[in-house]
mmCIF file of C-alpha atoms and ligand atoms in Angstrom:
data_model
loop_
_atom_site.group_PDB
_atom_site.id
_atom_site.type_symbol
_atom_site.label_atom_id
_atom_site.label_comp_id
_atom_site.label_asym_id
_atom_site.label_seq_id
_atom_site.Cartn_x
_atom_site.Cartn_y
_atom_site.Cartn_z
ATOM 1 C CA MET A 1198 8.775 -19.355 25.115
ATOM 2 C CA TYR A 1199 9.228 -15.966 26.671
ATOM 3 C CA LEU A 1200 7.958 -12.865 24.983
ATOM 4 C CA PHE A 1201 9.994 -9.881 25.601
ATOM 5 C CA LYS A 1202 8.663 -6.225 23.958
ATOM 6 C CA LYS A 1203 11.322 -4.073 26.104
ATOM 7 C CA ALA A 1204 15.033 -4.405 25.425
ATOM 8 C CA ALA A 1205 16.039 -3.771 29.507
ATOM 9 C CA ARG A 1206 13.688 -7.026 29.975
ATOM 10 C CA LEU A 1207 15.165 -8.541 27.493
ATOM 11 C CA GLN A 1208 18.781 -8.195 28.834
ATOM 12 C CA SER A 1209 18.153 -9.153 32.705
ATOM 13 C CA TYR A 1210 16.670 -12.233 31.713
ATOM 14 C CA LEU A 1211 19.770 -12.804 28.999
ATOM 15 C CA LYS A 1212 22.048 -12.240 31.354
ATOM 16 C CA ASN A 1213 21.524 -15.289 33.438
ATOM 17 C CA GLN A 1214 20.924 -17.132 30.885
ATOM 18 C CA ARG A 1215 24.358 -16.614 29.827
ATOM 19 C CA HIS A 1216 26.306 -18.600 32.318
ATOM 20 C CA SER A 1217 24.848 -22.083 31.042
ATOM 21 C CA HIS A 1218 23.928 -21.064 27.493
ATOM 22 C CA THR A 1219 25.688 -19.726 24.269
ATOM 23 C CA ILE A 1220 23.164 -17.659 22.653
ATOM 24 C CA GLY A 1221 21.583 -17.739 18.970
ATOM 25 C CA PHE A 1222 20.054 -14.635 17.359
ATOM 26 C CA VAL A 1223 17.965 -14.479 14.525
ATOM 27 C CA PRO A 1224 16.483 -10.945 13.580
ATOM 28 C CA THR A 1225 13.851 -10.859 11.330
ATOM 29 C CA MET A 1226 10.742 -8.476 9.933
ATOM 30 C CA GLY A 1227 8.627 -11.215 10.602
ATOM 31 C CA ALA A 1228 5.144 -12.446 8.822
ATOM 32 C CA LEU A 1229 8.229 -15.911 9.292
ATOM 33 C CA HIS A 1230 7.903 -18.634 6.746
ATOM 34 C CA GLU A 1231 9.696 -21.601 6.598
ATOM 35 C CA GLY A 1232 12.639 -19.354 5.602
ATOM 36 C CA HIS A 1233 13.340 -17.957 8.480
ATOM 37 C CA LEU A 1234 12.837 -21.354 10.537
ATOM 38 C CA SER A 1235 15.104 -23.028 9.044
ATOM 39 C CA LEU A 1236 17.141 -20.466 10.601
ATOM 40 C CA ILE A 1237 15.564 -21.147 14.103
ATOM 41 C CA GLU A 1238 16.773 -24.545 12.930
ATOM 42 C CA GLU A 1239 20.315 -23.899 12.728
ATOM 43 C CA ALA A 1240 20.662 -22.312 15.828
ATOM 44 C CA GLN A 1241 18.889 -24.770 17.422
ATOM 45 C CA LYS A 1242 21.285 -27.264 15.634
ATOM 46 C CA ALA A 1243 24.680 -25.086 17.007
ATOM 47 C CA GLY A 1244 22.603 -25.904 21.017
ATOM 48 C CA ASP A 1245 22.659 -22.047 21.533
ATOM 49 C CA GLN A 1246 19.430 -20.999 23.678
ATOM 50 C CA VAL A 1247 17.577 -19.140 20.348
ATOM 51 C CA VAL A 1248 16.856 -15.489 20.396
ATOM 52 C CA CYS A 1249 14.518 -14.265 17.810
ATOM 53 C CA SER A 1250 13.567 -10.683 17.072
ATOM 54 C CA ILE A 1251 10.861 -9.252 15.222
ATOM 55 C CA PHE A 1252 10.693 -5.480 13.957
ATOM 56 C CA VAL A 1253 9.953 -3.979 11.128
ATOM 57 C CA ASN A 1254 12.754 -1.651 10.808
ATOM 58 C CA PRO A 1255 11.392 1.770 9.211
ATOM 59 C CA THR A 1256 15.118 2.736 8.920
ATOM 60 C CA GLN A 1257 15.538 0.184 5.825
ATOM 61 C CA PHE A 1258 12.843 1.036 3.908
ATOM 62 C CA ASN A 1259 13.563 3.944 1.146
ATOM 63 C CA GLU A 1260 9.469 3.669 0.406
ATOM 64 C CA GLN A 1261 7.064 5.105 2.393
ATOM 65 C CA LYS A 1262 4.647 3.044 0.568
ATOM 66 C CA ASP A 1263 6.449 -0.437 0.979
ATOM 67 C CA LEU A 1264 6.847 0.175 4.532
ATOM 68 C CA ASP A 1265 3.223 0.209 5.027
ATOM 69 C CA THR A 1266 2.087 -2.339 3.155
ATOM 70 C CA TYR A 1267 4.538 -5.025 4.789
ATOM 71 C CA PRO A 1268 3.119 -8.011 5.540
ATOM 72 C CA ARG A 1269 2.661 -8.119 9.811
ATOM 73 C CA THR A 1270 1.341 -11.304 10.851
ATOM 74 C CA PRO A 1271 2.359 -11.363 14.491
ATOM 75 C CA HIS A 1272 -0.007 -13.432 16.196
ATOM 76 C CA LYS A 1273 0.747 -16.810 13.497
ATOM 77 C CA ASP A 1274 3.982 -15.148 14.059
ATOM 78 C CA ILE A 1275 4.094 -16.033 17.654
ATOM 79 C CA SER A 1276 2.561 -19.783 17.148
ATOM 80 C CA LEU A 1277 4.829 -20.592 13.980
ATOM 81 C CA LEU A 1278 8.165 -19.304 16.943
ATOM 82 C CA GLU A 1279 5.858 -21.472 19.887
ATOM 83 C CA LYS A 1280 5.408 -24.663 17.227
ATOM 84 C CA VAL A 1281 9.295 -24.790 16.346
ATOM 85 C CA GLY A 1282 10.070 -23.949 19.794
ATOM 86 C CA CYS A 1283 12.371 -20.772 20.036
ATOM 87 C CA ASP A 1284 13.013 -20.064 23.098
ATOM 88 C CA ILE A 1285 12.753 -16.423 23.410
ATOM 89 C CA LEU A 1286 11.072 -14.054 21.186
ATOM 90 C CA PHE A 1287 12.450 -10.241 21.065
ATOM 91 C CA MET A 1288 8.889 -7.947 19.667
ATOM 92 C CA PRO A 1289 10.062 -4.433 20.788
ATOM 93 C CA ASP A 1290 8.409 -1.361 19.344
ATOM 94 C CA ALA A 1291 10.082 1.884 17.718
ATOM 95 C CA GLY A 1292 10.822 3.465 20.686
ATOM 96 C CA GLN A 1293 13.026 0.526 22.012
ATOM 97 C CA ILE A 1294 15.456 0.237 19.377
ATOM 98 C CA TYR A 1295 15.226 3.833 18.263
ATOM 99 C CA PRO A 1296 14.749 5.470 21.985
ATOM 100 C CA GLU A 1297 13.354 9.053 21.731
ATOM 101 C CA GLY A 1298 17.281 11.686 23.436
ATOM 102 C CA THR A 1299 19.286 8.666 21.385
ATOM 103 C CA THR A 1300 21.372 9.583 18.213
ATOM 104 C CA THR A 1301 19.502 7.795 15.753
ATOM 105 C CA THR A 1302 21.920 8.649 12.713
ATOM 106 C CA PHE A 1303 24.420 5.772 11.065
ATOM 107 C CA SER A 1304 27.140 5.979 8.448
ATOM 108 C CA MET A 1305 29.210 3.577 8.058
ATOM 109 C CA ASP A 1306 32.014 2.921 4.835
ATOM 110 C CA PHE A 1307 31.077 0.232 3.150
ATOM 111 C CA GLU A 1308 33.344 0.550 0.395
ATOM 112 C CA GLY A 1309 31.388 0.086 -2.003
ATOM 113 C CA LEU A 1310 29.430 -3.158 -0.884
ATOM 114 C CA ASP A 1311 26.479 -0.501 0.009
ATOM 115 C CA LYS A 1312 26.135 0.842 -3.839
ATOM 116 C CA THR A 1313 25.508 -2.043 -6.610
ATOM 117 C CA MET A 1314 22.813 -3.503 -7.039
ATOM 118 C CA GLU A 1315 19.891 -3.369 -4.028
ATOM 119 C CA GLY A 1316 21.910 -0.388 -2.862
ATOM 120 C CA ALA A 1317 21.648 1.098 -6.268
ATOM 121 C CA PHE A 1318 18.402 0.864 -6.004
ATOM 122 C CA ARG A 1319 17.103 1.366 -2.767
ATOM 123 C CA PRO A 1320 19.455 4.289 -1.296
ATOM 124 C CA GLY A 1321 20.006 4.039 2.351
ATOM 125 C CA HIS A 1322 18.683 0.671 2.449
ATOM 126 C CA PHE A 1323 21.470 -0.839 3.756
ATOM 127 C CA GLN A 1324 22.659 1.863 6.255
ATOM 128 C CA GLY A 1325 19.186 1.673 7.805
ATOM 129 C CA VAL A 1326 20.269 -2.787 7.873
ATOM 130 C CA ALA A 1327 23.236 -2.235 9.295
ATOM 131 C CA GLN A 1328 21.646 0.213 11.499
ATOM 132 C CA VAL A 1329 19.131 -1.579 13.189
ATOM 133 C CA VAL A 1330 21.472 -5.424 13.179
ATOM 134 C CA LYS A 1331 23.858 -3.210 15.160
ATOM 135 C CA ARG A 1332 21.092 -2.273 17.537
ATOM 136 C CA LEU A 1333 20.303 -5.521 18.327
ATOM 137 C CA LEU A 1334 23.316 -6.998 18.349
ATOM 138 C CA ASP A 1335 24.106 -4.721 21.314
ATOM 139 C CA ILE A 1336 20.991 -5.683 22.753
ATOM 140 C CA VAL A 1337 21.367 -9.132 22.357
ATOM 141 C CA GLN A 1338 25.149 -9.412 22.717
ATOM 142 C CA PRO A 1339 24.824 -13.084 20.750
ATOM 143 C CA GLN A 1340 27.960 -15.278 20.360
ATOM 144 C CA ASN A 1341 26.437 -16.859 16.709
ATOM 145 C CA LEU A 1342 23.524 -14.620 14.589
ATOM 146 C CA PHE A 1343 22.185 -16.642 12.080
ATOM 147 C CA MET A 1344 21.026 -14.512 8.195
ATOM 148 C CA GLY A 1345 20.171 -15.941 5.382
ATOM 149 C CA LYS A 1346 22.028 -16.481 1.970
ATOM 150 C CA LYS A 1347 18.526 -15.342 0.100
ATOM 151 C CA ASP A 1348 19.917 -11.506 1.366
ATOM 152 C CA PHE A 1349 23.186 -12.267 0.096
ATOM 153 C CA GLN A 1350 24.446 -8.457 -0.109
ATOM 154 C CA GLN A 1351 22.558 -8.231 2.858
ATOM 155 C CA LEU A 1352 25.522 -10.978 4.201
ATOM 156 C CA ALA A 1353 28.596 -8.984 2.918
ATOM 157 C CA ILE A 1354 27.281 -5.669 5.095
ATOM 158 C CA ILE A 1355 26.657 -7.557 7.617
ATOM 159 C CA ARG A 1356 29.962 -8.773 7.355
ATOM 160 C CA HIS A 1357 31.084 -5.834 6.931
ATOM 161 C CA LEU A 1358 30.648 -4.115 9.897
ATOM 162 C CA ILE A 1359 31.589 -7.446 12.554
ATOM 163 C CA ASN A 1360 34.648 -6.949 10.791
ATOM 164 C CA THR A 1361 35.354 -2.640 11.039
ATOM 165 C CA LEU A 1362 33.800 -2.469 14.548
ATOM 166 C CA ASN A 1363 35.217 -6.063 15.851
ATOM 167 C CA LEU A 1364 31.993 -7.088 17.113
ATOM 168 C CA PRO A 1365 32.186 -10.404 19.135
ATOM 169 C CA VAL A 1366 29.806 -12.454 17.649
ATOM 170 C CA ASN A 1367 30.038 -15.278 15.280
ATOM 171 C CA LEU A 1368 28.231 -14.720 11.934
ATOM 172 C CA VAL A 1369 26.412 -17.649 10.154
ATOM 173 C CA PRO A 1370 25.279 -17.858 6.707
ATOM 174 C CA CYS A 1371 22.074 -19.849 6.371
ATOM 175 C CA ALA A 1372 20.713 -21.919 2.787
ATOM 176 C CA THR A 1373 17.928 -19.884 0.788
ATOM 177 C CA PHE A 1374 14.822 -22.650 2.069
ATOM 178 C CA ARG A 1375 11.994 -22.171 -1.698
ATOM 179 C CA GLU A 1376 9.140 -23.411 -2.406
ATOM 180 C CA LYS A 1377 8.794 -26.334 -3.758
ATOM 181 C CA ASP A 1378 8.434 -25.053 -7.508
ATOM 182 C CA GLY A 1379 12.187 -23.187 -7.113
ATOM 183 C CA LEU A 1380 10.820 -19.990 -5.516
ATOM 184 C CA ALA A 1381 13.047 -18.112 -2.239
ATOM 185 C CA MET A 1382 10.509 -17.794 0.642
ATOM 186 C CA SER A 1383 9.754 -14.196 1.269
ATOM 187 C CA SER A 1384 7.425 -12.776 3.622
ATOM 188 C CA ARG A 1385 6.815 -10.737 0.520
ATOM 189 C CA ASN A 1386 5.334 -13.917 -1.373
ATOM 190 C CA ALA A 1387 2.316 -13.053 0.294
ATOM 191 C CA ARG A 1388 1.395 -10.112 -1.326
ATOM 192 C CA LEU A 1389 1.550 -12.062 -4.935
ATOM 193 C CA SER A 1390 -1.422 -12.158 -6.761
ATOM 194 C CA GLU A 1391 -1.729 -15.712 -8.047
ATOM 195 C CA ALA A 1392 -0.795 -14.747 -11.437
ATOM 196 C CA ALA A 1393 2.417 -13.485 -10.572
ATOM 197 C CA ARG A 1394 2.896 -16.431 -8.690
ATOM 198 C CA LYS A 1395 2.484 -18.457 -10.980
ATOM 199 C CA ALA A 1396 5.133 -16.523 -13.094
ATOM 200 C CA ALA A 1397 7.674 -16.242 -10.226
ATOM 201 C CA PRO A 1398 9.505 -19.767 -10.130
ATOM 202 C CA THR A 1399 10.856 -18.835 -13.132
ATOM 203 C CA ILE A 1400 13.611 -16.282 -10.890
ATOM 204 C CA TYR A 1401 14.902 -19.208 -9.546
ATOM 205 C CA GLU A 1402 14.273 -21.089 -13.243
ATOM 206 C CA VAL A 1403 16.742 -18.182 -15.084
ATOM 207 C CA LEU A 1404 19.519 -18.735 -12.203
ATOM 208 C CA LYS A 1405 19.629 -22.410 -11.985
ATOM 209 C CA LYS A 1406 20.455 -22.131 -16.837
ATOM 210 C CA THR A 1407 22.500 -18.755 -15.866
ATOM 211 C CA LYS A 1408 25.048 -21.324 -13.364
ATOM 212 C CA ALA A 1409 24.443 -24.672 -15.843
ATOM 213 C CA GLN A 1410 25.608 -22.041 -18.748
ATOM 214 C CA TYR A 1411 28.722 -20.520 -16.830
ATOM 215 C CA GLY A 1412 31.441 -21.948 -18.511
ATOM 216 C CA THR A 1413 30.742 -21.642 -22.086
ATOM 217 C CA THR A 1414 29.107 -17.865 -22.729
ATOM 218 C CA SER A 1415 30.151 -14.543 -21.715
ATOM 219 C CA ILE A 1416 29.498 -13.170 -18.825
ATOM 220 C CA PRO A 1417 27.572 -10.315 -20.724
ATOM 221 C CA ASP A 1418 25.809 -12.512 -22.531
ATOM 222 C CA LEU A 1419 24.807 -14.351 -19.684
ATOM 223 C CA GLU A 1420 23.270 -11.814 -18.388
ATOM 224 C CA GLN A 1421 22.089 -10.249 -21.317
ATOM 225 C CA GLN A 1422 20.103 -14.081 -22.020
ATOM 226 C CA ALA A 1423 18.607 -13.915 -18.008
ATOM 227 C CA LEU A 1424 17.330 -10.762 -18.370
ATOM 228 C CA ALA A 1425 16.123 -11.257 -22.015
ATOM 229 C CA ALA A 1426 14.578 -14.591 -20.777
ATOM 230 C CA LEU A 1427 12.920 -12.798 -17.559
ATOM 231 C CA ASN A 1428 11.214 -9.890 -19.931
ATOM 232 C CA ALA A 1429 9.327 -12.653 -21.987
ATOM 233 C CA VAL A 1430 7.732 -13.915 -19.463
ATOM 234 C CA PRO A 1431 4.285 -11.493 -18.265
ATOM 235 C CA LEU A 1432 4.158 -9.803 -15.031
ATOM 236 C CA LEU A 1433 8.398 -10.617 -14.974
ATOM 237 C CA LYS A 1434 9.857 -6.985 -14.843
ATOM 238 C CA PRO A 1435 13.739 -7.312 -14.048
ATOM 239 C CA GLU A 1436 15.806 -4.512 -11.952
ATOM 240 C CA TYR A 1437 19.049 -5.756 -12.512
ATOM 241 C CA PHE A 1438 20.493 -9.271 -13.007
ATOM 242 C CA THR A 1439 24.400 -9.072 -12.595
ATOM 243 C CA ILE A 1440 27.031 -11.471 -12.255
ATOM 244 C CA VAL A 1441 29.259 -10.612 -9.403
ATOM 245 C CA ASP A 1442 32.605 -11.741 -7.009
ATOM 246 C CA GLY A 1443 31.417 -12.651 -4.163
ATOM 247 C CA HIS A 1444 33.249 -10.949 -1.897
ATOM 248 C CA SER A 1445 33.738 -7.068 -3.105
ATOM 249 C CA LEU A 1446 30.213 -7.674 -5.185
ATOM 250 C CA GLN A 1447 32.477 -6.062 -7.894
ATOM 251 C CA PRO A 1448 31.445 -6.853 -11.924
ATOM 252 C CA ALA A 1449 32.681 -10.322 -12.119
ATOM 253 C CA GLU A 1450 34.050 -8.607 -15.853
ATOM 254 C CA ALA A 1451 35.927 -6.619 -13.852
ATOM 255 C CA LEU A 1452 37.491 -8.970 -11.974
ATOM 256 C CA PRO A 1453 38.197 -11.930 -14.706
ATOM 257 C CA ASN A 1454 39.947 -14.072 -11.961
ATOM 258 C CA SER A 1455 37.568 -14.402 -9.391
ATOM 259 C CA GLU A 1456 37.159 -17.403 -7.795
ATOM 260 C CA TYR A 1457 33.571 -17.000 -6.335
ATOM 261 C CA LEU A 1458 30.701 -15.587 -8.600
ATOM 262 C CA VAL A 1459 27.586 -15.517 -7.786
ATOM 263 C CA ALA A 1460 24.070 -14.318 -9.453
ATOM 264 C CA CYS A 1461 22.290 -11.916 -8.063
ATOM 265 C CA VAL A 1462 19.038 -10.935 -9.107
ATOM 266 C CA ALA A 1463 15.602 -8.149 -8.231
ATOM 267 C CA CYS A 1464 12.682 -8.641 -10.173
ATOM 268 C CA TRP A 1465 8.927 -7.082 -9.990
ATOM 269 C CA ALA A 1466 6.315 -9.713 -10.019
ATOM 270 C CA ASP A 1467 3.633 -7.226 -11.337
ATOM 271 C CA ASP A 1468 3.768 -5.202 -8.292
ATOM 272 C CA VAL A 1469 5.724 -7.442 -5.587
ATOM 273 C CA ARG A 1470 9.973 -6.452 -5.735
ATOM 274 C CA LEU A 1471 11.910 -10.350 -4.997
ATOM 275 C CA ILE A 1472 15.107 -10.688 -4.827
ATOM 276 C CA ASP A 1473 17.410 -14.283 -5.262
ATOM 277 C CA ASN A 1474 20.600 -15.330 -5.869
ATOM 278 C CA ILE A 1475 22.894 -18.509 -6.967
ATOM 279 C CA ARG A 1476 26.271 -18.858 -6.954
ATOM 280 C CA ILE A 1477 28.047 -20.413 -9.621
ATOM 281 C CA LYS A 1478 31.398 -20.648 -9.032
ATOM 282 C CA PRO A 1479 32.256 -23.012 -7.211
ATOM 283 C CA ASN A 1480 29.828 -24.694 -9.222
ATOM 284 C CA ASN A 1481 28.513 -27.434 -6.335
HETATM 285 P P1 LIG B 809 13.545 -10.762 6.283
HETATM 286 O O1 LIG B 809 12.599 -10.886 7.959
HETATM 287 O O2 LIG B 809 13.103 -10.787 5.150
HETATM 288 O O3 LIG B 809 14.234 -9.518 7.536
HETATM 289 O O4 LIG B 809 14.311 -11.813 6.538
HETATM 290 C C1 LIG B 809 14.683 -12.423 8.414
HETATM 291 C C2 LIG B 809 16.201 -12.999 7.993
HETATM 292 O O5 LIG B 809 15.683 -14.994 7.573
HETATM 293 C C3 LIG B 809 16.847 -12.982 7.171
HETATM 294 O O6 LIG B 809 18.110 -12.738 7.869
HETATM 295 C C4 LIG B 809 16.802 -13.319 5.431
HETATM 296 O O7 LIG B 809 18.274 -13.894 4.637
HETATM 297 C C5 LIG B 809 16.228 -14.665 5.859
HETATM 298 N N1 LIG B 809 15.407 -15.157 4.796
HETATM 299 C C6 LIG B 809 13.947 -14.555 4.129
HETATM 300 N N2 LIG B 809 14.602 -15.732 3.956
HETATM 301 C C7 LIG B 809 14.726 -16.933 3.222
HETATM 302 C C8 LIG B 809 14.660 -18.197 2.948
HETATM 303 N N3 LIG B 809 13.747 -17.997 2.030
HETATM 304 N N4 LIG B 809 15.400 -18.380 3.063
HETATM 305 C C9 LIG B 809 16.430 -18.874 4.523
HETATM 306 N N5 LIG B 809 16.909 -17.224 4.668
HETATM 307 C C10 LIG B 809 15.647 -16.845 4.878
#
């Protein structure tokens, strides 16, 4: 695996690779787990030369404490990527992504996609996510961009970014990789205490139950029942549990004819904030 820290070096290496390969890109913030590695595998299956990036992007953190405590395991990450046969790792510092003297402000109208759910609880988060992904896409210029459905709202934001700016990249949404007990893999799971780790699988259980009950119970009741079930577990504290139209992210009640519904949840497990989601319509 080739490791680059400088954008210019990476770009000159990729210039040659482009003649013979399509480039697949997997942006991450590191502390890699099997969920991340499943995206690398998807890119490999597509036959791409795979570029993974590790950059803990400060502009998407709305709380300094969250940025400071975000897990960082660079040595382990490098050996995991070597093991799965990732071709190229880009590990820039902030100066490479936001060089001094260049404008770092970013603002895009996401037509409300950034105002609900994560956007409501984490002001500025999605402007930061879009900013860093745009910058990374400018550097790497991949044909394919692999991102996880676990961050469902993030996918909608990046799809909007790509469509609005007409970026020449194909967004490939990838399935959520889970622990055996159903907990969605996340870098933040490493920070769970033993007790919080035991409680956390309830989040996916509640999502599955909601899916199973869809059609027999009204949407507001489904949401209320899910919140109550989460609140009933010591250490779990849901921030929201919302069933939305999967395209507009507007509440499902406002769009009774929607053919695409997704239940999305953010829930604290002790002091760790976790998110997850499940598609409930179509029901397969
Ligand atoms: P992160 O390092 O959390 O920014 O995640 C980097 C990429 O990995 C994003 O596209 C995430 O959606 C994706 N990802 C994170 N966790 C999972 C998971 N459990 N399964 C699949 N993809 C994931």
